[in-house]
Backbone as CSV, one residue per row, in Angstrom:
resi,resn,N_x,N_y,N_z,CA_x,CA_y,CA_z,C_x,C_y,C_z
1,MET,16.491,-29.659,-12.581,15.227,-30.235,-13.023,15.511,-31.413,-13.947
2,ALA,14.755,-32.519,-13.731,14.950,-33.691,-14.578,14.447,-33.420,-15.977
3,ARG,14.961,-34.195,-16.925,14.559,-34.027,-18.306,13.053,-34.216,-18.442
4,THR,12.418,-33.309,-19.185,10.977,-33.379,-19.373,10.607,-34.641,-20.137
5,PRO,9.734,-35.496,-19.552,9.357,-36.723,-20.255,8.713,-36.421,-21.601
6,ARG,8.881,-37.332,-22.540,8.318,-37.166,-23.876,6.798,-36.981,-23.796
7,ASN,6.296,-36.057,-24.600,4.861,-35.781,-24.735,4.236,-35.151,-23.489
8,THR,5.055,-34.631,-22.565,4.496,-33.962,-21.390,4.711,-32.452,-21.425
9,LEU,5.445,-31.946,-22.414,5.657,-30.508,-22.524,4.315,-29.838,-22.814
10,SER,4.062,-28.745,-22.126,2.806,-28.015,-22.303,3.046,-26.534,-22.075
11,ALA,2.086,-25.713,-22.501,2.193,-24.269,-22.285,2.256,-23.960,-20.794
12,ASP,1.454,-24.662,-19.998,1.434,-24.416,-18.552,2.784,-24.734,-17.922
13,LEU,3.398,-25.839,-18.312,4.699,-26.208,-17.772,5.764,-25.184,-18.162
14,ILE,5.710,-24.713,-19.382,6.670,-23.702,-19.840,6.502,-22.412,-19.053
15,VAL,5.259,-21.994,-18.849,4.990,-20.761,-18.107,5.492,-20.888,-16.668
16,ARG,5.212,-22.004,-16.018,5.646,-22.188,-14.634,7.172,-22.235,-14.531
17,THR,7.819,-22.851,-15.513,9.283,-22.899,-15.513,9.869,-21.513,-15.750
18,ALA,9.281,-20.765,-16.688,9.741,-19.393,-16.948,9.592,-18.530,-15.706
19,LEU,8.478,-18.698,-14.998,8.256,-17.923,-13.777,9.307,-18.266,-12.725
20,GLU,9.639,-19.539,-12.581,10.666,-19.941,-11.620,12.009,-19.283,-11.945
21,LEU,12.350,-19.219,-13.231,13.606,-18.587,-13.634,13.563,-17.081,-13.375
22,MET,12.429,-16.456,-13.659,12.300,-15.022,-13.405,12.394,-14.724,-11.913
23,GLU,11.792,-15.580,-11.096,11.838,-15.376,-9.652,13.281,-15.480,-9.155
24,ALA,14.049,-16.367,-9.780,15.424,-16.595,-9.331,16.401,-15.557,-9.864
25,LYS,16.191,-15.117,-11.130,17.188,-14.286,-11.796,16.669,-12.919,-12.238
26,GLY,15.359,-12.696,-12.168,14.801,-11.447,-12.656,14.280,-11.599,-14.066
27,ALA,13.253,-10.820,-14.393,12.614,-10.935,-15.703,13.569,-10.602,-16.835
28,GLY,14.499,-9.690,-16.593,15.412,-9.286,-17.652,16.486,-10.307,-17.970
29,ALA,16.703,-11.266,-17.070,17.797,-12.221,-17.256,17.369,-13.517,-17.926
30,PHE,16.068,-13.733,-18.051,15.625,-15.020,-18.579,15.507,-14.956,-20.102
31,SER,15.554,-16.123,-20.742,15.448,-16.216,-22.193,14.753,-17.519,-22.552
32,LEU,14.260,-17.592,-23.773,13.656,-18.840,-24.235,14.672,-19.980,-24.190
33,ARG,15.897,-19.666,-24.554,16.945,-20.700,-24.528,17.178,-21.196,-23.094
34,GLY,17.134,-20.268,-22.137,17.310,-20.662,-20.750,16.169,-21.527,-20.242
35,VAL,14.934,-21.184,-20.649,13.779,-21.991,-20.258,13.897,-23.385,-20.862
36,ALA,14.286,-23.463,-22.136,14.448,-24.758,-22.800,15.516,-25.595,-22.097
37,ALA,16.615,-24.962,-21.701,17.676,-25.686,-21.015,17.189,-26.221,-19.678
38,GLU,16.393,-25.421,-18.971,15.866,-25.867,-17.689,14.940,-27.079,-17.862
39,LEU,14.185,-27.082,-18.957,13.276,-28.194,-19.244,13.983,-29.358,-19.943
40,GLU,15.233,-29.121,-20.336,16.022,-30.115,-21.062,15.341,-30.538,-22.362
41,VAL,14.904,-29.503,-23.102,14.366,-29.718,-24.446,15.073,-28.739,-25.376
42,GLY,14.948,-28.944,-26.677,15.513,-28.004,-27.628,14.709,-26.719,-27.658
43,PRO,15.351,-25.569,-27.889,14.632,-24.290,-27.934,13.468,-24.293,-28.918
44,MET,13.600,-24.994,-30.044,12.536,-25.003,-31.040,11.259,-25.635,-30.500
45,ALA,11.369,-26.479,-29.471,10.172,-27.112,-28.911,9.237,-26.077,-28.294
46,LEU,9.807,-24.965,-27.798,8.978,-23.934,-27.169,8.158,-23.146,-28.183
47,TYR,8.667,-23.078,-29.417,7.973,-22.286,-30.435,6.666,-22.922,-30.872
48,THR,6.437,-24.155,-30.469,5.136,-24.782,-30.717,4.055,-24.094,-29.897
49,TYR,4.471,-23.506,-28.761,3.520,-22.912,-27.823,3.596,-21.388,-27.781
50,PHE,4.791,-20.838,-28.012,4.974,-19.389,-27.928,5.792,-18.910,-29.119
51,ARG,5.322,-17.821,-29.729,5.970,-17.333,-30.950,7.337,-16.727,-30.670
52,ASN,7.474,-16.064,-29.525,8.722,-15.385,-29.202,8.773,-15.102,-27.701
53,LYS,9.803,-14.400,-27.295,10.001,-14.104,-25.869,8.873,-13.230,-25.322
54,ASP,8.435,-12.236,-26.091,7.347,-11.367,-25.634,6.064,-12.155,-25.416
55,ASP,5.817,-13.131,-26.262,4.637,-13.971,-26.127,4.674,-14.727,-24.800
56,LEU,5.841,-15.230,-24.432,5.982,-15.930,-23.157,5.902,-14.951,-21.985
57,TYR,6.465,-13.759,-22.160,6.322,-12.710,-21.148,4.846,-12.500,-20.821
58,ASP,4.056,-12.319,-21.894,2.625,-12.065,-21.703,1.949,-13.230,-20.987
59,ALA,2.355,-14.443,-21.312,1.752,-15.624,-20.692,2.073,-15.685,-19.199
60,VAL,3.315,-15.370,-18.837,3.681,-15.366,-17.416,2.917,-14.272,-16.681
61,ARG,2.847,-13.091,-17.289,2.096,-11.997,-16.656,0.619,-12.362,-16.522
62,ASN,0.041,-12.967,-17.555,-1.350,-13.400,-17.480,-1.554,-14.371,-16.326
63,HIS,-0.618,-15.301,-16.174,-0.724,-16.278,-15.095,-0.730,-15.580,-13.737
64,LEU,0.184,-14.637,-13.536,0.260,-13.945,-12.252,-0.963,-13.060,-12.018
65,MET,-1.369,-12.323,-13.036,-2.512,-11.422,-12.874,-3.812,-12.185,-12.639
66,SER,-3.877,-13.424,-13.109,-5.080,-14.233,-12.883,-5.238,-14.590,-11.406
67,LEU,-4.172,-14.418,-10.612,-4.223,-14.728,-9.184,-4.903,-13.625,-8.374
68,LEU,-5.111,-12.457,-8.985,-5.754,-11.352,-8.272,-7.228,-11.664,-8.021
69,PRO,-7.733,-11.345,-6.837,-9.160,-11.582,-6.559,-10.018,-10.589,-7.327
70,PRO,-11.295,-10.919,-7.549,-12.185,-9.974,-8.240,-12.451,-8.738,-7.386
71,VAL,-12.941,-7.701,-8.019,-13.297,-6.474,-7.296,-14.419,-6.789,-6.312
72,PRO,-14.272,-6.410,-5.044,-15.341,-6.705,-4.077,-16.608,-5.931,-4.413
73,SER,-17.733,-6.527,-4.168,-19.015,-5.872,-4.434,-19.677,-5.501,-3.110
74,GLY,-20.654,-4.610,-3.200,-21.424,-4.249,-2.018,-20.732,-3.304,-1.065
75,VAL,-19.650,-2.650,-1.532,-18.960,-1.664,-0.692,-18.804,-0.376,-1.496
76,PRO,-18.594,0.772,-0.847,-18.427,2.042,-1.571,-17.255,1.974,-2.545
77,TRP,-17.326,2.785,-3.604,-16.294,2.709,-4.644,-14.889,2.989,-4.133
78,PRO,-14.673,3.924,-3.154,-13.291,4.096,-2.677,-12.721,2.808,-2.063
79,ASP,-13.578,2.037,-1.379,-13.113,0.782,-0.801,-12.837,-0.254,-1.886
80,GLN,-13.588,-0.215,-2.969,-13.316,-1.109,-4.096,-11.958,-0.777,-4.722
81,VAL,-11.709,0.509,-4.929,-10.422,0.938,-5.492,-9.283,0.547,-4.557
82,ARG,-9.482,0.779,-3.274,-8.442,0.452,-2.287,-8.128,-1.048,-2.314
83,ALA,-9.155,-1.875,-2.434,-8.955,-3.326,-2.457,-8.165,-3.753,-3.687
84,VAL,-8.488,-3.176,-4.849,-7.769,-3.516,-6.082,-6.295,-3.133,-5.965
85,CYS,-6.024,-1.929,-5.491,-4.643,-1.452,-5.388,-3.842,-2.251,-4.372
86,ARG,-4.448,-2.569,-3.245,-3.745,-3.359,-2.236,-3.433,-4.761,-2.752
87,SER,-4.388,-5.356,-3.461,-4.176,-6.707,-3.979,-3.053,-6.736,-5.000
88,LEU,-2.999,-5.713,-5.863,-1.949,-5.655,-6.873,-0.588,-5.464,-6.215
89,ARG,-0.504,-4.606,-5.225,0.766,-4.414,-4.510,1.214,-5.710,-3.851
90,LEU,0.305,-6.405,-3.180,0.659,-7.649,-2.506,1.171,-8.686,-3.499
91,LEU,0.538,-8.760,-4.669,0.977,-9.714,-5.689,2.382,-9.376,-6.169
92,MET,2.687,-8.092,-6.330,4.030,-7.678,-6.745,5.067,-7.998,-5.673
93,LEU,4.714,-7.817,-4.407,5.645,-8.132,-3.326,5.921,-9.639,-3.273
94,GLN,4.903,-10.432,-3.571,5.077,-11.885,-3.573,5.862,-12.353,-4.794
95,HIS,5.715,-11.639,-5.905,6.382,-11.995,-7.165,7.014,-10.737,-7.752
96,PRO,8.198,-10.325,-7.260,8.821,-9.071,-7.701,9.043,-8.975,-9.203
97,CYS,9.168,-10.110,-9.898,9.359,-10.042,-11.347,8.162,-9.412,-12.049
98,LEU,6.995,-9.405,-11.388,5.806,-8.806,-12.003,5.985,-7.312,-12.234
99,VAL,6.796,-6.661,-11.393,7.058,-5.230,-11.585,7.657,-4.991,-12.966
100,GLN,8.659,-5.805,-13.341,9.277,-5.661,-14.661,8.309,-6.054,-15.779
101,LEU,7.533,-7.087,-15.566,6.606,-7.546,-16.591,5.534,-6.501,-16.881
102,LEU,5.038,-5.851,-15.828,4.018,-4.814,-16.021,4.629,-3.523,-16.546
103,GLY,5.812,-3.193,-16.065,6.456,-1.959,-16.497,6.861,-1.996,-17.954
104,GLY,7.252,-3.180,-18.445,7.711,-3.281,-19.825,6.594,-3.305,-20.843
105,ARG,5.475,-3.974,-20.510,4.346,-4.107,-21.442,3.060,-3.964,-20.639
106,PRO,2.742,-2.739,-20.173,1.656,-2.550,-19.205,0.260,-2.890,-19.707
107,LEU,-0.005,-2.821,-21.003,-1.359,-3.038,-21.497,-1.505,-4.352,-22.253
108,SER,-0.479,-5.205,-22.202,-0.544,-6.476,-22.914,-1.110,-7.558,-22.005
109,GLY,-1.822,-8.501,-22.609,-2.286,-9.645,-21.850,-3.742,-9.559,-21.454
110,HIS,-4.441,-10.682,-21.591,-5.866,-10.734,-21.301,-6.167,-10.440,-19.836
111,GLU,-5.389,-11.012,-18.910,-5.665,-10.838,-17.490,-5.380,-9.414,-17.028
112,THR,-4.386,-8.774,-17.620,-4.134,-7.358,-17.305,-5.330,-6.519,-17.718
113,ALA,-5.897,-6.833,-18.885,-7.092,-6.123,-19.352,-8.269,-6.384,-18.417
114,ARG,-8.366,-7.610,-17.886,-9.456,-7.932,-16.960,-9.372,-7.077,-15.698
115,VAL,-8.166,-6.913,-15.165,-7.980,-6.087,-13.974,-8.328,-4.633,-14.282
116,ALA,-7.867,-4.150,-15.441,-8.187,-2.776,-15.849,-9.687,-2.604,-16.022
117,GLU,-10.329,-3.605,-16.600,-11.779,-3.554,-16.794,-12.500,-3.416,-15.457
118,GLY,-12.052,-4.167,-14.450,-12.687,-4.086,-13.143,-12.557,-2.718,-12.520
119,LEU,-11.358,-2.142,-12.566,-11.141,-0.835,-11.964,-11.858,0.263,-12.742
120,LEU,-11.778,0.214,-14.054,-12.482,1.216,-14.871,-13.986,1.114,-14.671
121,GLY,-14.493,-0.105,-14.538,-15.927,-0.281,-14.295,-16.359,0.354,-12.992
122,VAL,-15.528,0.219,-11.954,-15.820,0.849,-10.667,-15.881,2.371,-10.820
123,LEU,-14.922,2.934,-11.521,-14.857,4.389,-11.675,-16.024,4.924,-12.499
124,ARG,-16.374,4.210,-13.561,-17.514,4.657,-14.387,-18.811,4.574,-13.591
125,ALA,-18.982,3.508,-12.799,-20.189,3.361,-11.989,-20.260,4.435,-10.902
126,ALA,-19.076,4.925,-10.478,-19.036,5.982,-9.460,-19.334,7.359,-10.046
127,GLY,-19.472,7.442,-11.382,-19.817,8.705,-12.009,-18.675,9.430,-12.679
128,PHE,-17.509,8.812,-12.787,-16.390,9.438,-13.469,-16.669,9.491,-14.975
129,ALA,-16.401,10.655,-15.568,-16.517,10.788,-17.021,-15.458,9.916,-17.683
130,PRO,-15.638,9.568,-18.971,-14.686,8.660,-19.626,-13.225,9.073,-19.487
131,GLU,-12.896,10.324,-19.800,-11.494,10.733,-19.712,-11.011,10.736,-18.275
132,ALA,-11.865,11.191,-17.354,-11.477,11.208,-15.939,-11.237,9.793,-15.430
133,ALA,-12.063,8.840,-15.859,-11.892,7.447,-15.440,-10.572,6.899,-15.959
134,ALA,-10.246,7.197,-17.222,-8.990,6.716,-17.806,-7.787,7.333,-17.097
135,ARG,-7.837,8.637,-16.854,-6.719,9.296,-16.175,-6.557,8.795,-14.743
136,THR,-7.672,8.564,-14.064,-7.619,8.068,-12.693,-7.037,6.663,-12.658
137,HIS,-7.462,5.819,-13.597,-6.919,4.461,-13.678,-5.407,4.492,-13.870
138,THR,-4.944,5.322,-14.802,-3.508,5.421,-15.063,-2.755,5.930,-13.840
139,THR,-3.321,6.912,-13.158,-2.684,7.470,-11.965,-2.562,6.421,-10.867
140,LEU,-3.629,5.678,-10.621,-3.614,4.649,-9.591,-2.641,3.530,-9.943
141,PHE,-2.661,3.115,-11.220,-1.778,2.026,-11.653,-0.314,2.422,-11.492
142,THR,0.034,3.630,-11.925,1.431,4.054,-11.837,1.843,4.295,-10.384
143,TYR,0.900,4.695,-9.538,1.226,4.826,-8.113,1.585,3.465,-7.522
144,VAL,0.748,2.467,-7.772,1.009,1.129,-7.227,2.317,0.570,-7.783
145,LEU,2.498,0.694,-9.102,3.705,0.159,-9.731,4.961,0.861,-9.209
146,GLY,4.928,2.186,-9.174,6.109,2.941,-8.755,6.444,2.763,-7.284
147,SER,5.444,2.873,-6.420,5.707,2.770,-4.985,6.153,1.365,-4.596
148,THR,5.555,0.350,-5.238,5.936,-1.024,-4.900,7.317,-1.356,-5.447
149,SER,7.642,-0.848,-6.625,8.980,-1.038,-7.175,10.023,-0.429,-6.251
150,TRP,9.760,0.763,-5.761,10.664,1.430,-4.826,10.793,0.618,-3.532
151,GLU,9.669,0.111,-3.048,9.667,-0.674,-1.813,10.508,-1.945,-1.964
152,ILE,10.368,-2.619,-3.104,11.128,-3.843,-3.363,12.625,-3.535,-3.434
153,GLN,12.969,-2.433,-4.108,14.373,-2.060,-4.238,14.997,-1.724,-2.888
154,MET,14.273,-0.961,-2.070,14.797,-0.587,-0.761,14.917,-1.806,0.153
155,ALA,13.982,-2.745,0.042,14.065,-3.975,0.843,15.293,-4.785,0.445
156,ALA,15.590,-4.805,-0.865,16.778,-5.523,-1.332,18.044,-4.871,-0.797
157,GLU,18.079,-3.550,-0.737,19.259,-2.864,-0.208,19.446,-3.149,1.281
158,ARG,18.327,-3.229,2.007,18.439,-3.534,3.436,18.997,-4.929,3.676
159,ARG,18.704,-5.841,2.745,19.225,-7.204,2.897,20.695,-7.306,2.528
160,ASP,21.215,-6.263,1.859,22.616,-6.224,1.461,23.357,-5.276,2.412
161,PRO,24.084,-5.796,3.380,24.730,-4.929,4.386,25.612,-3.850,3.765
162,GLU,26.339,-4.185,2.700,27.240,-3.205,2.093,26.458,-2.090,1.411
163,ALA,25.391,-2.462,0.699,24.568,-1.451,0.026,23.906,-0.542,1.051
164,TRP,23.431,-1.127,2.133,22.784,-0.328,3.178,23.798,0.588,3.866
165,ARG,25.020,0.092,4.057,26.067,0.920,4.665,26.389,2.115,3.774
166,ARG,26.509,1.873,2.452,26.811,2.977,1.525,25.712,4.023,1.540
167,LEU,24.451,3.571,1.619,23.345,4.515,1.655,23.395,5.364,2.914
168,ARG,23.663,4.737,4.052,23.737,5.483,5.304,24.889,6.474,5.283
169,VAL,26.033,6.060,4.771,27.189,6.955,4.684,26.864,8.148,3.794
170,SER,26.184,7.885,2.692,25.819,8.962,1.765,24.913,9.988,2.436
171,ILE,23.936,9.509,3.189,23.005,10.422,3.864,23.709,11.185,4.975
172,GLU,24.523,10.476,5.749,25.206,11.122,6.871,26.248,12.141,6.425
173,SER,26.690,12.050,5.162,27.690,12.989,4.669,27.083,14.301,4.185
174,LEU,25.754,14.375,4.134,25.107,15.591,3.645,25.307,16.744,4.624
175,SER,25.464,17.919,4.054,25.646,19.122,4.865,24.294,19.612,5.379
176,ALA,24.204,19.835,6.699,22.967,20.340,7.291,22.676,21.763,6.829
177,ARG,23.722,22.498,6.449,23.510,23.863,5.953,22.929,23.844,4.549
178,GLU,23.403,22.928,3.718,22.942,22.868,2.326,21.633,22.101,2.180
179,PHE,21.436,21.077,3.030,20.239,20.239,2.935,19.573,20.126,4.310
180,PRO,19.128,21.256,4.881,18.608,21.225,6.260,17.396,20.311,6.437
181,ALA,16.456,20.323,5.493,15.242,19.516,5.644,15.557,18.032,5.520
182,VAL,16.420,17.677,4.566,16.772,16.264,4.376,17.483,15.722,5.609
183,VAL,18.422,16.486,6.146,19.172,16.032,7.322,18.244,15.915,8.526
184,GLU,17.369,16.907,8.702,16.468,16.889,9.851,15.516,15.691,9.797
185,LEU,15.010,15.392,8.598,13.981,14.360,8.457,14.533,13.006,8.009
186,ALA,15.852,12.840,8.077,16.454,11.579,7.631,15.842,10.352,8.327
187,PRO,15.626,10.386,9.657,15.011,9.213,10.300,13.596,8.947,9.782
188,GLU,12.828,10.020,9.584,11.461,9.856,9.088,11.461,9.334,7.647
189,LEU,12.383,9.819,6.838,12.471,9.353,5.455,12.815,7.863,5.417
190,ALA,13.684,7.437,6.324,14.061,6.025,6.367,12.880,5.142,6.747
191,ARG,11.980,5.681,7.589,10.835,4.888,8.041,9.709,4.842,7.018
192,THR,9.789,5.684,5.987,8.680,5.773,5.033,9.059,5.254,3.645
193,THR,10.030,4.346,3.578,10.454,3.816,2.278,9.622,2.624,1.833
194,GLY,8.651,2.220,2.623,7.817,1.089,2.236,6.949,0.651,3.393
195,GLY,6.226,-0.444,3.194,5.359,-0.967,4.235,3.906,-0.597,4.013
196,ASP,3.021,-1.309,4.698,1.581,-1.107,4.535,1.163,0.314,4.885
197,GLU,1.693,0.829,5.979,1.281,2.160,6.436,1.619,3.231,5.404
198,GLN,2.825,3.173,4.842,3.222,4.165,3.849,2.391,4.039,2.574
199,PHE,2.172,2.796,2.131,1.376,2.593,0.920,-0.033,3.142,1.104
200,ASP,-0.658,2.827,2.248,-2.017,3.304,2.495,-2.063,4.821,2.647
201,TYR,-0.994,5.405,3.182,-0.939,6.868,3.319,-1.049,7.525,1.946
202,GLY,-0.228,7.061,0.996,-0.280,7.625,-0.347,-1.596,7.338,-1.038
203,LEU,-2.112,6.118,-0.881,-3.380,5.755,-1.514,-4.530,6.582,-0.950
204,ASP,-4.519,6.829,0.360,-5.571,7.648,0.970,-5.514,9.082,0.462
205,LEU,-4.309,9.605,0.238,-4.193,10.949,-0.327,-4.851,11.015,-1.707
206,LEU,-4.570,10.008,-2.538,-5.168,9.975,-3.867,-6.685,9.855,-3.785
207,LEU,-7.169,8.972,-2.938,-8.612,8.763,-2.839,-9.321,9.991,-2.259
208,SER,-8.677,10.675,-1.328,-9.277,11.901,-0.775,-9.457,12.949,-1.876
209,GLY,-8.424,13.083,-2.712,-8.526,14.034,-3.828,-9.599,13.618,-4.824
210,LEU,-9.702,12.325,-5.107,-10.702,11.831,-6.058,-12.107,12.046,-5.505
211,GLN,-12.301,11.774,-4.221,-13.621,11.966,-3.622,-14.003,13.429,-3.618
212,ALA,-13.040,14.305,-3.392,-13.329,15.741,-3.411,-13.769,16.178,-4.800
213,ARG,-13.126,15.623,-5.848,-13.491,15.998,-7.210,-14.857,15.459,-7.600
214,THR,-15.171,14.241,-7.177,-16.487,13.695,-7.529,-17.603,14.415,-6.764
215,ALA,-17.276,14.913,-5.550,-18.285,15.651,-4.781,-18.650,16.957,-5.479
């Protein structure tokens, strides 16, 4: 990247540069010093806009979460919940660093609160009591975060021939006497490590249970 022209440094430029570094190296590998080096400015120049690394973390997460569409209106609440969860998963798949950003500071940031507000509003309007709405929100959020994180990790292993070979060798070495169900269902387990169908399967299970409780 060329040296940032004088008087053109801005919070938006810093956030976009930080996101590019996170996309390339992962959220855990980036630093304010690294962002400053990429912009070819001194690290102290960033402190005009962000107090510390966590502040910039929140700004990047806010930027990504602002890309989520609003909760659809005019449809039953299970479809509203399904739309929110699918949109969040898709955003994480497009920007894997968001998994780390949400996992590290799940309740920080204005846009994260906006998404939570939308989902909680749907649940309250559907008749969920306050505690039930909060517990349901947490359950849905952790399902999306956990399943998508697993999906991203397994996709990365598939792209690494050596890692995928080690995984296959490990599974094939299992004793059918000691692990009969795992050995029998190994092909099925391999097919259910990610993808739209698997995600919707788990989400439908959760929604079926929620609908039964509200009934």
